[in-house]
Coordinates of C-alpha atoms and ligand atoms in Angstrom, one line a residue:
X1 CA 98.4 89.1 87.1
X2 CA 96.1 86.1 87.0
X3 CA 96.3 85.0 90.4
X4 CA 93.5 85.4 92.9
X5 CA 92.4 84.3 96.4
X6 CA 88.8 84.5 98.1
X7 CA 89.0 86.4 101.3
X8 CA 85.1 85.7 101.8
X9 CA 85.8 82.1 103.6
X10 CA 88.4 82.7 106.4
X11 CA 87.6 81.9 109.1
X12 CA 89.1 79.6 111.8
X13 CA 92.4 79.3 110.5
X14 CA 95.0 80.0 113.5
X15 CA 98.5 81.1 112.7
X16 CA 101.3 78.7 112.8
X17 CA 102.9 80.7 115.3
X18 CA 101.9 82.4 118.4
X19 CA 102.7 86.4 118.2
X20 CA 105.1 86.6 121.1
X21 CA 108.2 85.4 122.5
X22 CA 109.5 83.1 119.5
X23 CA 112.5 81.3 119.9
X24 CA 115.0 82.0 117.5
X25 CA 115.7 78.5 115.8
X26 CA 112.2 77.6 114.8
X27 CA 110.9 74.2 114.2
X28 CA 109.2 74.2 110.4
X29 CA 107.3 72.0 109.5
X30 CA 106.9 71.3 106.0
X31 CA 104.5 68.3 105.4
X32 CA 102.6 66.0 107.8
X33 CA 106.1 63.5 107.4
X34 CA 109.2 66.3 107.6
X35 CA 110.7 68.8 110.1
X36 CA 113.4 71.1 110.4
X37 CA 115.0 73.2 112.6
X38 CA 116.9 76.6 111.0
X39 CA 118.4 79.2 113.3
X40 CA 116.5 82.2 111.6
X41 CA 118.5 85.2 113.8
X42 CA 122.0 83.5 112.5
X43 CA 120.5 83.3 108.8
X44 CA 118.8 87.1 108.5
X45 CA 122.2 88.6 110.4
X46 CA 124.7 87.0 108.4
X47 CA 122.4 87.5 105.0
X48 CA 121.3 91.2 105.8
X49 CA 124.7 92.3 106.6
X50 CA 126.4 90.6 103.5
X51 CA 123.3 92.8 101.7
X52 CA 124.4 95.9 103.7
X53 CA 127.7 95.7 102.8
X54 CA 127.1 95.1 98.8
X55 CA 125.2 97.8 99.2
X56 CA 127.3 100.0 100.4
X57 CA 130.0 99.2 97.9
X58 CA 127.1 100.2 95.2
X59 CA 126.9 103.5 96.1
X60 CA 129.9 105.2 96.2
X61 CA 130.8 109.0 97.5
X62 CA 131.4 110.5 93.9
X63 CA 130.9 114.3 92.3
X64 CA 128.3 115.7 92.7
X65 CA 128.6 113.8 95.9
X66 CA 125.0 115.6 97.0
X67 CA 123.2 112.9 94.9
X68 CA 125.2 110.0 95.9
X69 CA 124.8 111.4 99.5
X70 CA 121.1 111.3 99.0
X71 CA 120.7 107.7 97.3
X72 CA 123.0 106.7 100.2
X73 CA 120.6 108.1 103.4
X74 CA 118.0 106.2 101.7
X75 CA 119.5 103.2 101.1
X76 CA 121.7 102.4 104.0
X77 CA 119.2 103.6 106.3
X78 CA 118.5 100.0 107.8
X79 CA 115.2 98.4 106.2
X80 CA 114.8 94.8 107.1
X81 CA 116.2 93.5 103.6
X82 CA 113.2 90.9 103.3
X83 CA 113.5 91.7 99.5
X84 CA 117.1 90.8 98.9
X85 CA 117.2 88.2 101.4
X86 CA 114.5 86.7 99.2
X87 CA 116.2 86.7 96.4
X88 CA 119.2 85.7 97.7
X89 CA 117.5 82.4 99.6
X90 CA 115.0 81.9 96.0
X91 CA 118.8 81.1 94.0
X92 CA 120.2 78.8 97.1
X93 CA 116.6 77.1 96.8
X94 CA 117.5 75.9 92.9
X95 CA 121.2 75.1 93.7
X96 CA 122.9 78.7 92.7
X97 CA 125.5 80.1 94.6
X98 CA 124.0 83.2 96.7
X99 CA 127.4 85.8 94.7
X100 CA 125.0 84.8 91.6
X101 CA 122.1 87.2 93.0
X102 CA 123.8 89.5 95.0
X103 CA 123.3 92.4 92.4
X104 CA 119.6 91.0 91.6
X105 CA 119.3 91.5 95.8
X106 CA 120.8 95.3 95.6
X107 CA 118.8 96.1 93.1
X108 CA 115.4 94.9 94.0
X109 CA 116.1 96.5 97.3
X110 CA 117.5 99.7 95.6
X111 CA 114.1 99.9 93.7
X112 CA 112.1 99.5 96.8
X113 CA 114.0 102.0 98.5
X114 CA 113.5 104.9 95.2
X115 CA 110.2 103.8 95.0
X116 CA 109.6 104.9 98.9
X117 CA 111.5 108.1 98.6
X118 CA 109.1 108.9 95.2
X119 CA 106.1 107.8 97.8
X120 CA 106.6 110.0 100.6
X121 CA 107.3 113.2 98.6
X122 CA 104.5 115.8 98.8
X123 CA 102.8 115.1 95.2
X124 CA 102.5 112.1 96.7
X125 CA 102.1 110.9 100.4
X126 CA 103.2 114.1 101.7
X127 CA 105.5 111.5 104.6
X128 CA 107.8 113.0 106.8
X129 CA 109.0 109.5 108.6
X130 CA 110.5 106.8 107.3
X131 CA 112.7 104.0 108.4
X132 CA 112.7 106.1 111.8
X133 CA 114.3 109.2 110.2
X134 CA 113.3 112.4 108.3
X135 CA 112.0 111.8 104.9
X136 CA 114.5 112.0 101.9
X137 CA 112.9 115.1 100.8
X138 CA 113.0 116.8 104.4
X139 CA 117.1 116.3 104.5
X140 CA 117.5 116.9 100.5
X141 CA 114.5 118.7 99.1
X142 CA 112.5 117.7 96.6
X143 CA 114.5 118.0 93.3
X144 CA 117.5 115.9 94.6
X145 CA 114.7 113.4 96.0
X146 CA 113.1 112.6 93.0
X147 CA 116.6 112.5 91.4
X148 CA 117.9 110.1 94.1
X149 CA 115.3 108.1 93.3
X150 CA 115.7 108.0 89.2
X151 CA 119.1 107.2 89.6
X152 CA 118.6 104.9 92.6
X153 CA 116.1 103.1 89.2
X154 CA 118.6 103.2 87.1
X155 CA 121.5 101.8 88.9
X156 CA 119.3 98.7 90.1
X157 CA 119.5 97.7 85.9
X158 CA 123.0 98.4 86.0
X159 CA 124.1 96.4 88.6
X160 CA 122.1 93.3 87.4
X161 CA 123.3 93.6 83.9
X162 CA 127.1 94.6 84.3
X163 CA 127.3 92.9 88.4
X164 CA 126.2 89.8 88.1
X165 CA 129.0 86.7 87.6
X166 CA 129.0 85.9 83.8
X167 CA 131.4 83.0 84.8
X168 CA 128.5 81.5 87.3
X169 CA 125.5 83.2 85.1
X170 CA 125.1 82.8 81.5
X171 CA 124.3 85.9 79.5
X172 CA 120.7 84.6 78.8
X173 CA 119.5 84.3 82.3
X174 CA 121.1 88.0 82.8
X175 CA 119.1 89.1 80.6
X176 CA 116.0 87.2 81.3
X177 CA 116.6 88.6 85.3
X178 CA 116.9 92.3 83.7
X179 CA 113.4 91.7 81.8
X180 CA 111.6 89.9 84.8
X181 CA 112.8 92.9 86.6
X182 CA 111.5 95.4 84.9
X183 CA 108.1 93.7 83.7
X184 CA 107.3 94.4 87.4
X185 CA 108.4 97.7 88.1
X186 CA 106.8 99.6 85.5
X187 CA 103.2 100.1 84.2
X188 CA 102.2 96.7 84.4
X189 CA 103.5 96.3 88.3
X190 CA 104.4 98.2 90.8
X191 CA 103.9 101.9 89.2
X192 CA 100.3 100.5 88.3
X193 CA 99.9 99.4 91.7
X194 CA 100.5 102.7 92.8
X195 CA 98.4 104.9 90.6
X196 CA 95.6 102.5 91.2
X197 CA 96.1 103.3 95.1
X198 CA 96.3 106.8 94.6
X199 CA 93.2 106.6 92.0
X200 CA 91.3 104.6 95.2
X201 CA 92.6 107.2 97.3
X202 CA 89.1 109.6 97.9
X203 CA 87.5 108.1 94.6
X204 CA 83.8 108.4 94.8
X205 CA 83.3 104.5 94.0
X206 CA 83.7 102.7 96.7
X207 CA 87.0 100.5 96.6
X208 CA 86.3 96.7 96.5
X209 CA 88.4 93.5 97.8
X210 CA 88.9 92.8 93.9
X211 CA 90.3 96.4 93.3
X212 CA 91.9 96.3 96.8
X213 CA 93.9 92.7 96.0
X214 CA 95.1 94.3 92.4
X215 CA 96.6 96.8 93.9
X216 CA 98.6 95.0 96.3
X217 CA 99.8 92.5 93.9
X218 CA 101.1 95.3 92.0
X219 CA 102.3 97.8 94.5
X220 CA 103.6 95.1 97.0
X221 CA 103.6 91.5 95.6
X222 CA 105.4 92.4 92.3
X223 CA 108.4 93.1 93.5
X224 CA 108.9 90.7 96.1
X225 CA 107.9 88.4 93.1
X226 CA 111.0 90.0 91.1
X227 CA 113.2 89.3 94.1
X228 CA 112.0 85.3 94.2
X229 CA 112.2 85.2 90.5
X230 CA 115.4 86.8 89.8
X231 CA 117.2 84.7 92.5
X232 CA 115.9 81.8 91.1
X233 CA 116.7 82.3 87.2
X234 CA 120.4 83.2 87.9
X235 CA 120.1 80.0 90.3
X236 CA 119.6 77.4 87.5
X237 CA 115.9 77.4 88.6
X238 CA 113.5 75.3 86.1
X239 CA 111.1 77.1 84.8
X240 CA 108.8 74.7 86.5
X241 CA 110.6 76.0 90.0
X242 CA 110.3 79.6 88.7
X243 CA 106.7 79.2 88.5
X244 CA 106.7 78.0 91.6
X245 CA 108.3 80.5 93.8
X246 CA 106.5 83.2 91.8
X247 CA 103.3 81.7 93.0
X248 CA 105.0 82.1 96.3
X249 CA 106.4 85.2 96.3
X250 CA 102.7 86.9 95.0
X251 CA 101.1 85.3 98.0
X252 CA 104.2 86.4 101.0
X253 CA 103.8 90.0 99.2
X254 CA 99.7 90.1 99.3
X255 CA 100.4 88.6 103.2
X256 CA 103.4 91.5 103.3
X257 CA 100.2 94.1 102.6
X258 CA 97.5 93.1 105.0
X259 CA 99.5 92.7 107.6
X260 CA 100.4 96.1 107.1
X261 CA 97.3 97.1 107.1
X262 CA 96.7 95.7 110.3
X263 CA 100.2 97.4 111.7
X264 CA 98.8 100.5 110.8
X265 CA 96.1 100.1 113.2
X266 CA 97.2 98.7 115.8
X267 CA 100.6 99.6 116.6
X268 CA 102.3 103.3 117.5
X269 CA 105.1 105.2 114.8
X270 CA 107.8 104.5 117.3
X271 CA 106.9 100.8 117.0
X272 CA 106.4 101.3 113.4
X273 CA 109.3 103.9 112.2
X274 CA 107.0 105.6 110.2
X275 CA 103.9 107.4 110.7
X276 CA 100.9 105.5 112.2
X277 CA 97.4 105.7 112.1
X278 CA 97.8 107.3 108.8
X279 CA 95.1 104.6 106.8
X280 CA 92.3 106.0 109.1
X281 CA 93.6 109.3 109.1
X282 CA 93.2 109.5 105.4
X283 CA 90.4 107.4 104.8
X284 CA 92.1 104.9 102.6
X285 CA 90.7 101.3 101.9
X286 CA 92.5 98.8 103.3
X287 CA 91.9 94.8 104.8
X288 CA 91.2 96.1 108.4
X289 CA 88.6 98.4 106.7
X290 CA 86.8 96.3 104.4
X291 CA 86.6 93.1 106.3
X292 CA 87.5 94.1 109.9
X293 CA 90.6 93.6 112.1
X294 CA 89.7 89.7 112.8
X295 CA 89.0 88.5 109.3
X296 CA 92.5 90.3 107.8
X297 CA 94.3 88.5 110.8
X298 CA 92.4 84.8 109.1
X299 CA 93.2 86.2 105.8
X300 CA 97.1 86.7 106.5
X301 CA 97.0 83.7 107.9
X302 CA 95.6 82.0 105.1
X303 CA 97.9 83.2 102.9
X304 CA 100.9 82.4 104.7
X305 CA 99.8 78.8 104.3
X306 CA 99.4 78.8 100.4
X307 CA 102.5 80.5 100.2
X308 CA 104.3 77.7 102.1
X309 CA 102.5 74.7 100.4
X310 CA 104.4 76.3 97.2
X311 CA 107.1 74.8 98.5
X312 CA 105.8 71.6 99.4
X313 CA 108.3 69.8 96.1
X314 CA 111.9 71.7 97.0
X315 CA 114.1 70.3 99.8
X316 CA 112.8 70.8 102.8
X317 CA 116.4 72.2 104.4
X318 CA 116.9 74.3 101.6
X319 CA 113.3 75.5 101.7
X320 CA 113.6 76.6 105.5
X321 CA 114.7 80.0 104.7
X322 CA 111.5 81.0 102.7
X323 CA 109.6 78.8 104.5
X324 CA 110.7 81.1 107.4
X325 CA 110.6 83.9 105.3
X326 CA 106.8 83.8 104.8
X327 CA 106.6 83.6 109.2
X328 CA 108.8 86.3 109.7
X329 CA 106.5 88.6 107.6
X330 CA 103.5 87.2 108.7
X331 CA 104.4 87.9 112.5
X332 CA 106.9 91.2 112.2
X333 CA 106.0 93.6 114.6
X334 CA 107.0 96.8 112.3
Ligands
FPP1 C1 104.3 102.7 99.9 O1 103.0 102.5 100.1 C2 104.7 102.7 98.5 C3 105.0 101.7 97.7 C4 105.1 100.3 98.2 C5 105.3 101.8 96.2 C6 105.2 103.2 95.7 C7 105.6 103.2 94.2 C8 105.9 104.3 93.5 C9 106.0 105.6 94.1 C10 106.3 104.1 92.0 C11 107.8 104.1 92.0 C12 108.4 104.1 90.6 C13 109.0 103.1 90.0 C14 109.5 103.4 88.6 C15 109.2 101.8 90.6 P1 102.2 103.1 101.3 O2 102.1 104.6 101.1 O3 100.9 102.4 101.3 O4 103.0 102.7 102.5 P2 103.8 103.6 103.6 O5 102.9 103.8 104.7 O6 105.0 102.7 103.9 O7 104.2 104.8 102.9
MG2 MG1 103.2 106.1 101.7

């Protein structure tokens, strides 16, 4: 991916929003000349739990019911739904009707979700937390994990080619969703995002911002960059617009990682639902690490700003929810 920041010069930028007790209609402000209010808690309920419910409706209870059981704890175990609610918001954003993305939302969320379960097994991260609750491979065991996961993969293409409107969509931009989709899942995204973390993991090289910044744009950014993408090309989006919001989407996921980073350090696994501390524990490079708790705080900071001036030419109103959207990551809590 051919998109880079420099960390280096951070500092002094203070975040748009102070950390604690944020009202839930927010006041955004776009450009020095436009304002607008948007009643976040209304729009993330009402999205999230349309997501939940298509969701759901994916996955149903058939023979052998033990793998649909599986993709199901995994799934519907209550994630936040940033990366569908993305999408969903990316195809308002161009003018589509939000039934257009629906199964481009369930499926980049049903690829985060295998790509999780495939994380936290023991060839990998060894995890026996997530979401709050027992690993998939603690309830399941391994075999059905990894096979929850493949078929969690597989059903994500499914429901984008055969789900998706053809009345609202035409075929082309179907298509063109199923190929932006899996451009960044596989060796050139998110699975080369991983094995470059794992490769990082105890290498003898020392790990460097450049490396550091790859990895997260692959592991993280790419598929919140599908979600953005996807909503926008079965929008209507221009490819103008879809350049745009993929812009955006790279620099919300790169902010989605460091502040990670910094949650892993400075907040407990009840806050977190998963297991805390671990980045230390296991020596792994990460923001905090290489440029210290302070700087990754500036750098988050900065990027939540360059992810919002990629907005700067849509509709402000329309814009609100990933202008929002960028906040809300920047400042979770977990
Ligand atoms: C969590 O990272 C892991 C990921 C964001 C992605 C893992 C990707 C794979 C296992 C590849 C999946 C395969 C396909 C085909 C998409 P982390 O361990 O840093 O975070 P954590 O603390 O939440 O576990
Ligand atoms: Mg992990």
């Amino acid at each position: 991916m051919a998109f880079s920041f420099s960390p280096p010069s951070l500092t002094g930028l203070a975040p748009t929003l102070p950390r604690r007790a944020r009202p839930s209609r927010l006041r955004l402000v776009c450009s020095a000349s436009t304002a607008v209010s948007f009643d976040y808690k209304t729009y993330m309920a009402e999205k999230a739990a349309a997501v939940n419910k298509a969701l759901d409706e994916s996955v149903p209870v058939l023979f052998p019911e033990l793998i649909h059981e599986a993709m199901r704890y995994s799934l519907l175990a209550g994630g936040k739904r940033v990366r569908p609610v993305l999408c969903l918001a990316a195809c308002e954003l161009v003018g589509g009707s939000p039934v257009s993305a629906m199964p481009s939302a369930c499926a980049v969320e049903m690829i985060h979700t295998m790509s999780l379960i495939h994380d936290d097994l023991p060839c990998m991260d060894n995890d026996d937390l997530r979401r709050g609750v027992p690993t998939n491979h603690r309830v399941y065991g391994e075999s059905i994990a990894v096979l929850a996961g493949d078929a969690l993969l597989a059903l994500a293409f499914e429901r984008v080619a055969a789900a998706t409107p053809s009345d609202l969509v035409p075929a082309a931009r179907i298509l063109r969703a199923v190929a932006e989709l899996a451009s960044r899942v596989g060796s050139r995204g998110l699975v080369a995002g991983q094995v470059a973390d794992m490769a990082a993991t105890g290498a003898a090289e020392p790990v460097g911002l450049d490396r550091l910044e790859y990895i997260h744009l692959n592991k993280t950014a790419a598929l919140l960059e599908a979600a953005v993408v996807m909503g926008a090309v079965v929008g209507g989006g221009s490819d103008e617009q879809i350049e745009r919001l993929g812009r955006y989407a790279r620099c919300v996921g790169l902010l989605f990682q460091v502040v990670d980073d910094v949650l892993d350090v400075t907040k407990s696994s009840e806050e977190l639902g998963k297991t805390a501390g671990k980045d230390l524990a296991t020596d792994k490079t990460t923001y905090p690490k290489l440029i210290g708790l302070e700087r990754s705080r500036e750098f988050a900071a900065q990027l939540n700003r360059e992810a919002k001036e990629q907005l700067a030419g849509f509709d402000p109103e329309k814009a609100a929810p990933l202008l929002f959207l960028a906040d809300y990551i920047a400042f979770r809590q977990n």
